[in-house]
Amino acid sequence: MKQLLAVDWGTSSLRGALLDGQGRVLKERSFPRGILTVAPGEFATVFEACFAHWTRAAGTFCLISGMAGSKQGWLKAPYCACPAGFDEVASQLAWVEAGRIAIVPGLSCEREGIPDVMRGEETQVFGALQLLGIQDGLLVLPGTHSKWVTVRGGKIENFSTFMTGEFYALLRQHSLLARSLPDIDGEVDWVAFDEGVALALRGSSLLRTAFSVRTLSLFGRMATAQLPSYLSGLVIGEEIRTQPLDSGAQVIVVGAPTLTERYQRALAQRGTSVQAVGAEATWCGLWALAQTIHPSWDKQA
Amino acid sequence: MKQLLAVDWGTSSLRGALLDGQGRVLKERSFPRGILTVAPGEFATVFEACFAHWTRAAGTFCLISGMAGSKQGWLKAPYCACPAGFDEVASQLAWVEAGRIAIVPGLSCEREGIPDVMRGEETQVFGALQLLGIQDGLLVLPGTHSKWVTVRGGKIENFSTFMTGEFYALLRQHSLLARSLPDIDGEVDWVAFDEGVALALRGSSLLRTAFSVRTLSLFGRMATAQLPSYLSGLVIGEEIRTQPLDSGAQVIVVGAPTLTERYQRALAQRGTSVQAVGAEATWCGLWALAQTIHPSWDKQA
């Protein structure tokens, strides 16, 4: 029976899932072997060490998405220019081993004079479309670098990157605000988070609103334990403020529940409803791409 | 003859100037002894070590502005609530030694629901007003934390802090963008700087525009050596975009020429003319405050 080894090889982690011909996840594994931990020339060795026991079965096809296709990765995969759908992506795979191991290309676009790129998120988007059975929509993939993605007729039309998660981490760890903040983030304080979102949505700029973390602390107007949630609200609110969302718009949020919950809550302040899709979108996207590449595949199961 | 030892004791540096009764600077010195380098209880020792040879003359009055008046400083000086002018500030000095050494209080205000504070910049503002012979104006003091200050009738009416310099440093040194940037900043590339300002002024958010540092580099559309100037334009442009500047507005920029030149150039893209005032504003402000405290002072010179 043919199987798919679906791999998400990102900057900081390496995850894999074994899927059967119907796209069912049989097994999953995760390793702290993001591409930044792998020396040039060592990618094949790391890949084999992590997944050899799954790839021994005859007819196992391996499809990899994420930063493994970047210049610092295993093999440079191209960027497909938007608009791009399954077919465009499937036709530009970077083959590590002909017919057996391939890396999914990234996407590029240009919007309002800003060139933009993604690697890995395109696969999550395709997976989310499959899971929801839709061809059009506005999606956000929150993270270190959040992506806002417009899909029309099953193709990714364009997208924008927001360095939201990274700004949070920089301010949290390296800025003068860090002195006002507790050593570790506790549970989300939703009141403080909502207050941060509300301030960000009122306008101004994160350059200004971020300083309120210090002053609210200085004047004892917010408890120290609440400040990380407040700061998270400020950065996520800033990201959401700049989106052109019509009243009654719906946004599909793709990611882990801890983040999608924050986006759902922040988007609610703009009157936007949310449909959440979990991390399974990656496996689903890789499986759908594998079917495009091997159209006869599921019939042989 | 009476003298003033004017001291600007900030987070990262300690500067002093000896002024005669007419406010003329006789000598200046600078030390890498910002308050962060001074252990609690050691401020008097550091102060004496740096300035004892200037303060021995009878009748030398010492006036200190900046973070020396913060909780982590020599002696906690209050925050004067805005609107605040010379009189309000002069009446709330924190006396280290009665009649001889005083610390200038900071200012606080609340604007659009955001509490804000400054320490040291109020003195520069008062100095700039003196130097220009004006009582009203919009001033910006660029820096790690830039301050935009509205003055009416000689009083600071309100102000806003923008963490512009700090965001630049965080992105420059600690973000994923740092990998695209050269090891050290070279001369300002004004073409790249202007391009960054122009993109920032078009709207969006620094969360998004900052990512263009990576993509312009990735696609070879901007030389590596230009990228720090471009990033500087993005952050300064973002700060300026959010200011409510009427057409034909004038802004007074107070600071070192290397920074005021950037602000002048960025503000020109909004059609705003600029009047620049240098670092001498600090000494002028402290001297003007000293005159308010000792009104008979210059007559005894």
XYZ file of C-alpha atoms in Angstrom:
602
model
C 0.000 0.000 0.000
C 1.297 3.440 -0.948
C 1.992 5.891 1.850
C 2.905 9.556 2.146
C 5.547 10.821 4.505
C 4.461 14.432 4.980
C 7.193 16.643 6.445
C 7.085 20.211 7.731
C 10.724 21.301 8.041
C 10.859 24.810 9.426
C 13.403 27.155 10.910
C 13.168 25.801 14.425
C 11.495 22.391 14.207
C 11.103 19.283 12.071
C 7.758 17.487 12.100
C 6.654 14.470 10.133
C 3.486 12.404 9.687
C 2.866 9.114 7.945
C -0.381 9.174 5.956
C -2.195 6.334 4.257
C -3.736 6.502 0.772
C -6.881 8.109 2.180
C -4.919 10.871 3.885
C -5.388 9.455 7.366
C -2.550 10.239 9.772
C -1.074 6.927 10.971
C 1.821 8.296 13.052
C 3.337 11.681 13.881
C 6.786 12.688 15.141
C 8.482 15.957 15.980
C 12.202 16.742 16.381
C 14.090 19.852 17.559
C 15.998 19.775 14.277
C 14.935 22.977 12.519
C 17.084 23.932 9.534
C 19.116 26.308 11.688
C 20.463 23.276 13.620
C 21.568 21.413 10.487
C 24.983 21.991 8.908
C 25.143 22.323 5.109
C 25.415 18.869 3.564
C 23.903 17.145 6.599
C 20.238 17.367 5.634
C 20.024 13.884 4.100
C 21.648 12.353 7.179
C 19.279 14.112 9.572
C 16.282 13.206 7.410
C 17.254 9.535 7.300
C 17.992 9.441 11.043
C 14.536 10.819 11.813
C 12.389 9.025 9.248
C 14.254 6.014 7.747
C 12.005 3.560 9.614
C 8.952 5.092 7.914
C 10.386 5.367 4.424
C 11.597 1.775 4.087
C 8.202 0.559 2.905
C 8.107 0.379 -0.890
C 6.137 3.148 -2.563
C 6.493 5.692 0.230
C 6.547 9.158 -1.271
C 8.084 12.008 0.806
C 6.853 15.547 0.392
C 8.489 18.324 2.413
C 7.268 21.879 2.926
C 8.815 24.825 4.763
C 12.238 26.417 5.072
C 13.964 23.176 3.983
C 13.482 24.679 0.511
C 15.298 27.927 1.339
C 18.870 28.867 0.527
C 19.890 27.770 4.039
C 17.933 24.510 3.649
C 18.358 21.105 2.023
C 17.779 22.102 -1.587
C 16.769 25.515 -2.943
C 13.196 25.299 -4.198
C 11.897 28.158 -6.341
C 9.294 30.757 -5.400
C 6.126 30.383 -7.508
C 4.753 33.773 -8.447
C 1.167 34.467 -7.338
C -1.548 33.790 -8.296
C -0.615 30.167 -7.632
C -2.693 27.069 -6.916
C -2.068 23.352 -6.586
C -1.038 22.960 -10.212
C 1.534 25.770 -10.216
C 3.082 24.518 -6.983
C 3.035 20.849 -8.004
C 4.791 21.643 -11.281
C 7.707 23.409 -9.566
C 8.742 20.860 -6.963
C 12.435 20.607 -6.120
C 13.280 16.896 -6.358
C 15.808 15.694 -3.808
C 15.445 12.156 -5.189
C 13.474 11.690 -8.398
C 10.039 10.229 -7.762
C 10.694 9.698 -4.030
C 11.549 12.919 -2.095
C 10.438 16.391 -3.149
C 10.358 19.846 -1.583
C 7.367 22.110 -2.118
C 8.266 25.511 -3.613
C 7.485 28.733 -1.760
C 5.367 31.566 -3.110
C 6.202 35.162 -3.953
C 4.028 38.161 -4.696
C 4.236 41.940 -4.812
C 1.634 44.128 -3.158
C 1.637 47.888 -2.727
C 5.276 47.988 -3.789
C 6.416 45.448 -1.203
C 7.743 42.107 -2.455
C 6.749 39.250 -0.189
C 7.561 35.563 0.249
C 6.345 32.497 2.113
C 7.612 28.947 2.549
C 5.414 26.366 4.203
C 2.331 28.512 4.744
C 1.163 27.883 1.151
C 0.818 24.204 2.082
C -1.201 25.065 5.185
C -3.470 27.286 3.101
C -4.088 24.529 0.552
C -4.818 22.151 3.422
C -7.263 24.566 5.045
C -9.103 24.991 1.717
C -9.384 21.191 1.451
C -10.568 20.796 5.044
C -13.215 23.491 4.654
C -14.148 22.503 1.102
C -13.821 26.084 -0.167
C -12.087 27.876 -3.048
C -12.184 31.504 -1.842
C -11.401 33.258 1.400
C -9.201 35.475 3.536
C -6.867 33.480 5.763
C -4.412 34.431 8.473
C -1.609 32.155 9.663
C -0.384 33.690 12.931
C 3.187 33.148 14.024
C 6.666 34.647 14.190
C 5.871 36.068 10.771
C 2.098 36.093 10.329
C 0.745 35.733 6.809
C -2.527 37.235 5.573
C -3.556 35.368 2.446
C -6.246 36.093 -0.137
C -7.510 33.055 -2.049
C -9.709 33.218 -5.160
C -10.832 30.243 -7.197
C -8.502 27.900 -5.324
C -5.424 30.011 -6.075
C -3.429 32.144 -3.635
C -3.884 35.551 -5.208
C -1.623 37.550 -2.901
C -0.457 37.770 0.697
C 1.278 40.021 3.238
C 3.739 39.202 5.989
C 3.556 40.811 9.443
C 6.485 40.287 11.832
C 4.070 40.180 14.765
C 5.394 37.216 16.733
C 8.960 38.384 16.272
C 8.170 41.946 17.437
C 6.498 40.484 20.515
C 9.586 38.379 21.275
C 11.967 41.314 20.684
C 10.002 43.621 22.968
C 9.436 40.861 25.518
C 13.076 39.808 25.751
C 15.383 42.541 24.511
C 13.694 45.934 24.955
C 13.654 48.314 27.901
C 10.072 47.116 28.473
C 11.444 43.714 29.502
C 12.385 45.239 32.870
C 8.722 45.976 33.574
C 7.634 42.453 32.635
C 7.630 39.263 34.732
C 10.301 36.635 34.020
C 7.887 34.233 32.364
C 4.509 34.628 30.684
C 1.707 33.104 32.718
C -1.804 32.226 31.516
C -3.339 34.743 29.135
C -5.095 37.553 31.024
C -7.962 38.235 28.625
C -8.943 41.565 30.172
C -5.435 42.926 29.665
C -5.198 41.345 26.202
C -8.489 42.969 25.139
C -7.295 46.332 26.464
C -4.123 46.071 24.389
C -6.119 45.167 21.269
C -8.535 48.055 21.862
C -5.721 50.591 22.157
C -4.017 49.262 19.007
C -7.292 49.380 17.041
C -7.778 53.046 17.944
C -4.899 53.980 15.622
C -1.443 55.395 16.350
C 1.471 52.990 15.946
C 3.091 50.219 17.927
C 6.091 52.574 18.256
C 3.882 54.614 20.541
C 1.468 52.143 22.116
C 4.306 49.821 23.229
C 5.587 52.527 25.596
C 2.323 52.258 27.549
C 3.560 48.895 28.878
C 6.139 50.891 30.811
C 3.887 53.748 31.905
C 0.952 51.560 32.999
C 3.446 49.616 35.102
C 5.123 52.787 36.392
C 1.837 54.244 37.611
C 0.604 50.926 39.014
C -2.344 50.898 36.633
C -1.762 47.341 35.492
C -0.389 44.376 37.449
C 2.980 43.039 36.313
C 1.484 39.607 35.613
C -0.995 41.183 33.166
C 1.568 43.056 31.089
C 2.670 40.229 28.748
C -0.981 39.659 27.752
C -1.438 43.406 27.267
C 1.665 43.576 25.043
C 0.424 40.567 23.062
C -2.867 42.424 22.540
C -0.993 45.506 21.342
C 1.002 43.668 18.655
C -1.850 41.443 17.450
C -4.212 44.433 17.496
C -1.735 46.436 15.395
C -1.619 43.615 12.828
C -5.407 43.436 12.688
C -5.924 47.214 12.561
C -4.180 47.459 9.207
C -6.306 44.783 7.500
C -9.020 46.033 5.143
C -11.870 44.040 6.706
C -15.397 44.826 5.599
C -18.074 44.733 8.233
C -19.304 41.156 8.521
C -16.106 39.799 6.965
C -15.028 36.291 7.833
C -11.427 35.285 8.398
C -10.043 31.751 8.493
C -7.368 31.476 11.174
C -4.936 28.593 10.675
C -2.656 27.510 13.495
C -2.309 26.153 16.995
C -5.255 26.825 19.356
C -3.181 29.000 21.730
C -2.661 31.546 18.951
C -5.914 31.156 17.022
C -7.837 31.916 20.224
C -6.039 35.274 20.544
C -6.735 36.176 16.923
C -10.375 35.133 17.251
C -10.750 37.373 20.272
C -8.935 40.328 18.686
C -10.862 40.031 15.403
C -14.125 40.020 17.351
C -13.357 43.626 18.364
C -13.541 44.485 14.670
C -16.814 42.612 14.246
C -15.102 39.901 12.213
C -16.126 36.290 12.631
C -13.527 33.556 12.573
C -13.304 29.972 11.441
C -10.368 28.167 13.038
C -8.335 25.394 11.418
C -5.652 23.529 13.364
C -2.151 22.308 12.567
C -3.640 19.313 10.689
C -3.886 21.727 7.724
C -0.217 21.011 6.958
C -0.726 17.243 6.568
C -3.897 17.782 4.628
C -2.160 20.236 2.286
C 0.780 17.927 1.651
C -1.588 15.037 1.014
C -3.638 17.083 -1.457
C -0.452 18.146 -3.269
C 0.750 14.542 -3.371
C -2.528 13.612 -5.064
C -1.988 16.302 -7.686
C 1.497 14.939 -8.344
C 0.358 11.309 -8.361
C -3.280 11.563 -9.450
C -3.722 7.804 -9.576
C -2.375 7.438 -6.096
C -5.444 7.030 -3.875
C -6.966 4.610 -6.369
C -4.069 2.232 -5.755
C -4.577 2.190 -1.998
C 31.291 85.020 40.573
C 28.377 82.593 40.623
C 28.475 79.647 38.288
C 26.110 76.899 37.189
C 27.170 73.291 36.818
C 24.593 72.001 34.361
C 24.378 68.188 34.264
C 22.537 65.852 31.920
C 22.594 62.434 33.615
C 20.895 59.917 31.398
C 20.580 56.171 31.114
C 23.806 55.644 29.216
C 25.876 58.798 29.653
C 26.753 61.605 32.046
C 27.499 65.042 30.610
C 28.272 68.270 32.392
C 28.930 71.895 31.486
C 30.140 74.802 33.542
C 28.222 78.013 32.752
C 28.908 81.550 33.831
C 26.261 84.003 35.032
C 25.400 84.957 31.469
C 24.801 81.315 30.476
C 28.010 81.033 28.483
C 29.491 77.516 28.424
C 32.986 77.687 29.932
C 33.830 73.955 29.870
C 32.141 70.704 28.948
C 32.833 67.089 29.908
C 31.260 63.753 29.150
C 31.628 60.400 30.935
C 30.412 56.869 30.134
C 28.716 56.805 33.544
C 25.023 56.636 32.724
C 22.787 55.717 35.662
C 22.783 52.060 34.597
C 26.523 51.896 35.414
C 26.102 53.339 38.914
C 25.302 51.113 41.909
C 22.638 52.358 44.354
C 24.272 54.614 46.945
C 27.226 55.425 44.673
C 25.750 58.426 42.857
C 27.316 61.059 45.136
C 30.726 59.416 44.783
C 30.513 59.275 40.989
C 29.253 62.855 40.840
C 32.107 64.134 43.005
C 34.699 62.125 41.088
C 33.533 63.649 37.810
C 32.807 67.233 38.810
C 34.458 68.051 42.212
C 37.087 70.263 40.537
C 34.261 72.407 39.065
C 32.085 72.608 42.153
C 34.766 73.741 44.611
C 34.277 77.409 43.709
C 31.963 79.105 46.196
C 28.469 79.779 44.928
C 28.414 77.026 42.291
C 24.895 75.761 41.914
C 24.386 72.267 40.395
C 21.251 71.463 38.428
C 20.795 67.960 37.051
C 18.240 66.760 34.497
C 17.522 63.306 33.109
C 17.173 59.798 34.458
C 19.200 60.675 37.581
C 15.777 61.629 38.927
C 14.221 58.207 38.259
C 13.665 55.365 40.699
C 16.933 53.773 39.513
C 18.750 57.139 39.812
C 20.302 59.297 42.515
C 17.141 60.646 44.107
C 13.553 60.123 42.967
C 12.246 63.407 41.577
C 8.487 63.705 40.973
C 6.681 63.872 37.662
C 5.019 67.274 37.142
C 1.644 66.885 35.509
C 1.174 68.734 32.197
C 0.562 71.486 31.344
C 3.848 72.474 32.983
C 6.231 75.382 32.427
C 9.331 76.762 34.111
C 7.479 77.656 37.294
C 5.857 74.259 37.821
C 9.157 72.464 37.206
C 11.233 74.866 39.320
C 8.855 74.461 42.275
C 9.180 70.656 42.320
C 12.943 70.195 42.304
C 14.348 67.243 44.238
C 17.121 68.684 46.425
C 20.128 66.411 46.866
C 21.798 69.108 48.967
C 19.717 72.131 49.993
C 20.563 75.200 47.954
C 23.475 73.492 46.155
C 22.483 70.386 44.143
C 19.012 69.776 42.711
C 17.434 67.357 40.251
C 14.861 68.602 37.748
C 11.530 66.720 37.931
C 10.181 64.839 34.933
C 6.809 65.436 33.311
C 3.753 63.239 32.941
C 0.645 63.551 30.822
C -2.196 61.442 29.516
C -3.239 61.529 25.894
C -5.758 59.355 24.098
C -5.854 57.027 27.078
C -2.074 56.497 27.158
C -0.154 57.784 30.166
C 3.230 59.136 29.210
C 6.406 60.332 30.925
C 9.665 62.105 30.170
C 12.822 62.894 32.133
C 15.380 65.259 30.671
C 13.560 66.165 27.465
C 11.509 68.835 29.327
C 14.774 70.669 29.969
C 15.766 70.469 26.294
C 12.342 71.799 25.315
C 12.653 74.766 27.683
C 16.121 75.412 26.301
C 14.926 75.290 22.702
C 12.128 77.775 23.516
C 14.730 80.114 25.026
C 17.104 79.758 22.087
C 14.364 80.439 19.555
C 12.641 83.101 21.665
C 9.227 81.465 21.260
C 6.375 80.368 23.539
C 4.437 78.029 21.228
C 5.345 75.195 18.914
C 5.477 71.512 18.047
C 8.826 69.939 18.894
C 10.313 66.524 18.332
C 13.292 65.172 20.272
C 14.478 62.119 18.323
C 16.228 59.295 20.131
C 15.889 55.848 21.647
C 12.475 57.051 22.795
C 11.477 60.031 20.642
C 9.235 62.663 22.195
C 6.712 64.794 20.309
C 5.905 67.809 22.427
C 3.214 70.471 22.089
C 4.006 73.811 23.752
C 1.480 76.616 24.303
C 2.174 79.859 26.100
C 5.557 78.632 27.329
C 4.080 75.502 28.939
C 4.422 71.911 27.769
C 0.797 71.051 27.129
C 1.210 67.363 26.273
C 3.569 64.933 24.584
C 3.850 61.422 23.153
C 6.682 58.913 23.270
C 7.676 56.784 20.256
C 10.149 53.927 20.800
C 11.667 54.584 17.382
C 15.375 54.386 18.147
C 14.880 51.307 20.262
C 12.834 49.521 17.568
C 15.590 50.294 15.076
C 18.213 48.817 17.409
C 16.094 45.725 18.152
C 15.490 45.028 14.476
C 19.080 45.884 13.556
C 20.685 43.650 16.172
C 18.293 40.977 17.366
C 15.736 40.250 14.627
C 15.858 37.820 11.718
C 16.453 40.890 9.532
C 19.899 41.273 11.112
C 21.118 38.396 8.914
C 20.340 40.449 5.804
C 22.153 43.524 7.125
C 25.865 44.371 7.052
C 27.855 44.079 10.285
C 28.107 47.827 10.779
C 26.118 50.812 9.556
C 28.034 52.893 7.045
C 27.270 56.434 5.916
C 23.572 57.200 5.458
C 22.394 56.257 1.957
C 19.801 58.980 1.406
C 18.149 57.303 -1.581
C 17.464 54.166 0.467
C 16.457 56.245 3.494
C 13.942 58.240 1.429
C 12.535 55.034 -0.033
C 11.973 53.646 3.473
C 10.267 56.869 4.569
C 8.061 56.881 1.460
C 6.891 53.315 2.059
C 6.171 54.033 5.735
C 4.197 57.185 4.879
C 1.969 55.228 2.487
C 0.322 53.534 5.486
C 0.382 49.915 6.658
C 2.434 49.183 9.767
C 6.082 48.666 10.646
C 5.093 45.046 11.420
C 4.651 44.673 7.684
C 7.042 47.164 6.094
C 10.008 45.855 8.136
C 9.767 42.505 6.320
C 10.610 44.283 3.072
C 14.200 44.628 4.357
C 14.426 40.861 3.950
C 12.596 40.564 0.642
C 14.383 43.465 -1.079
C 17.648 41.802 -0.058
C 16.430 38.330 -1.091
C 15.531 39.493 -4.592
C 18.669 41.626 -4.950
C 16.611 44.791 -5.299
C 18.616 46.742 -2.748
C 22.328 46.513 -1.938
C 23.209 45.173 1.510
C 25.028 48.406 2.388
C 21.821 50.399 1.746
C 19.581 48.317 3.987
C 20.367 49.970 7.362
C 19.477 53.380 5.891
C 16.303 51.912 4.393
C 15.320 50.414 7.772
C 16.053 53.742 9.469
C 13.723 55.424 6.952
C 11.018 52.847 7.687
C 11.022 53.433 11.457
C 11.371 57.230 11.312
C 8.738 57.363 8.546
C 6.364 55.303 10.693
C 6.823 57.756 13.587
C 6.158 60.733 11.314
C 3.184 59.128 9.535
C 1.159 59.059 12.747
C 1.655 62.763 13.563
C -1.298 65.061 12.848
C 0.659 67.621 10.797
C -1.302 70.253 8.921
C -0.022 71.242 5.525
C 2.586 73.965 5.993
C 3.186 72.945 9.610
C 6.555 73.663 11.160
C 8.338 71.300 13.515
C 11.280 72.117 15.767
C 13.708 69.198 15.868
C 15.978 69.140 18.906
C 19.031 66.900 18.986
C 22.338 65.937 17.469
C 22.812 66.812 13.762
C 23.109 63.150 12.675
C 19.531 62.524 13.801
C 17.965 65.919 13.110
C 19.109 65.650 9.489
C 17.156 62.394 9.085
C 14.027 63.900 10.626
C 14.336 67.024 8.504
C 14.551 64.892 5.387
C 11.670 62.598 6.397
C 9.424 65.516 7.413
C 10.081 67.160 4.043
C 8.200 64.248 2.428
C 5.141 65.410 4.374
C 5.671 69.014 3.299
C 6.690 70.019 6.813
C 9.453 72.550 7.336
C 11.918 72.107 10.138
C 13.888 74.307 12.470
C 16.808 72.438 14.057
C 18.187 73.077 17.535
C 21.330 71.293 18.736
C 22.380 69.662 21.993
C 23.115 73.122 23.456
C 19.369 73.213 24.265
C 20.082 71.177 27.406
C 22.562 73.705 28.857
C 20.314 76.587 27.868
C 17.310 74.929 29.526
C 19.163 74.217 32.747
C 20.483 77.775 32.824
C 16.982 79.200 32.288
C 15.625 76.992 35.080
C 18.458 78.065 37.381
C 17.469 81.676 36.758
C 13.882 80.906 37.742
C 15.124 79.285 40.957
C 17.606 82.077 41.730
C 16.026 85.090 40.029
C 18.697 87.486 41.346
C 21.435 85.260 40.057
C 22.551 86.834 36.801
C 22.473 90.273 38.414
C 25.170 89.185 40.869
C 27.497 88.010 38.149
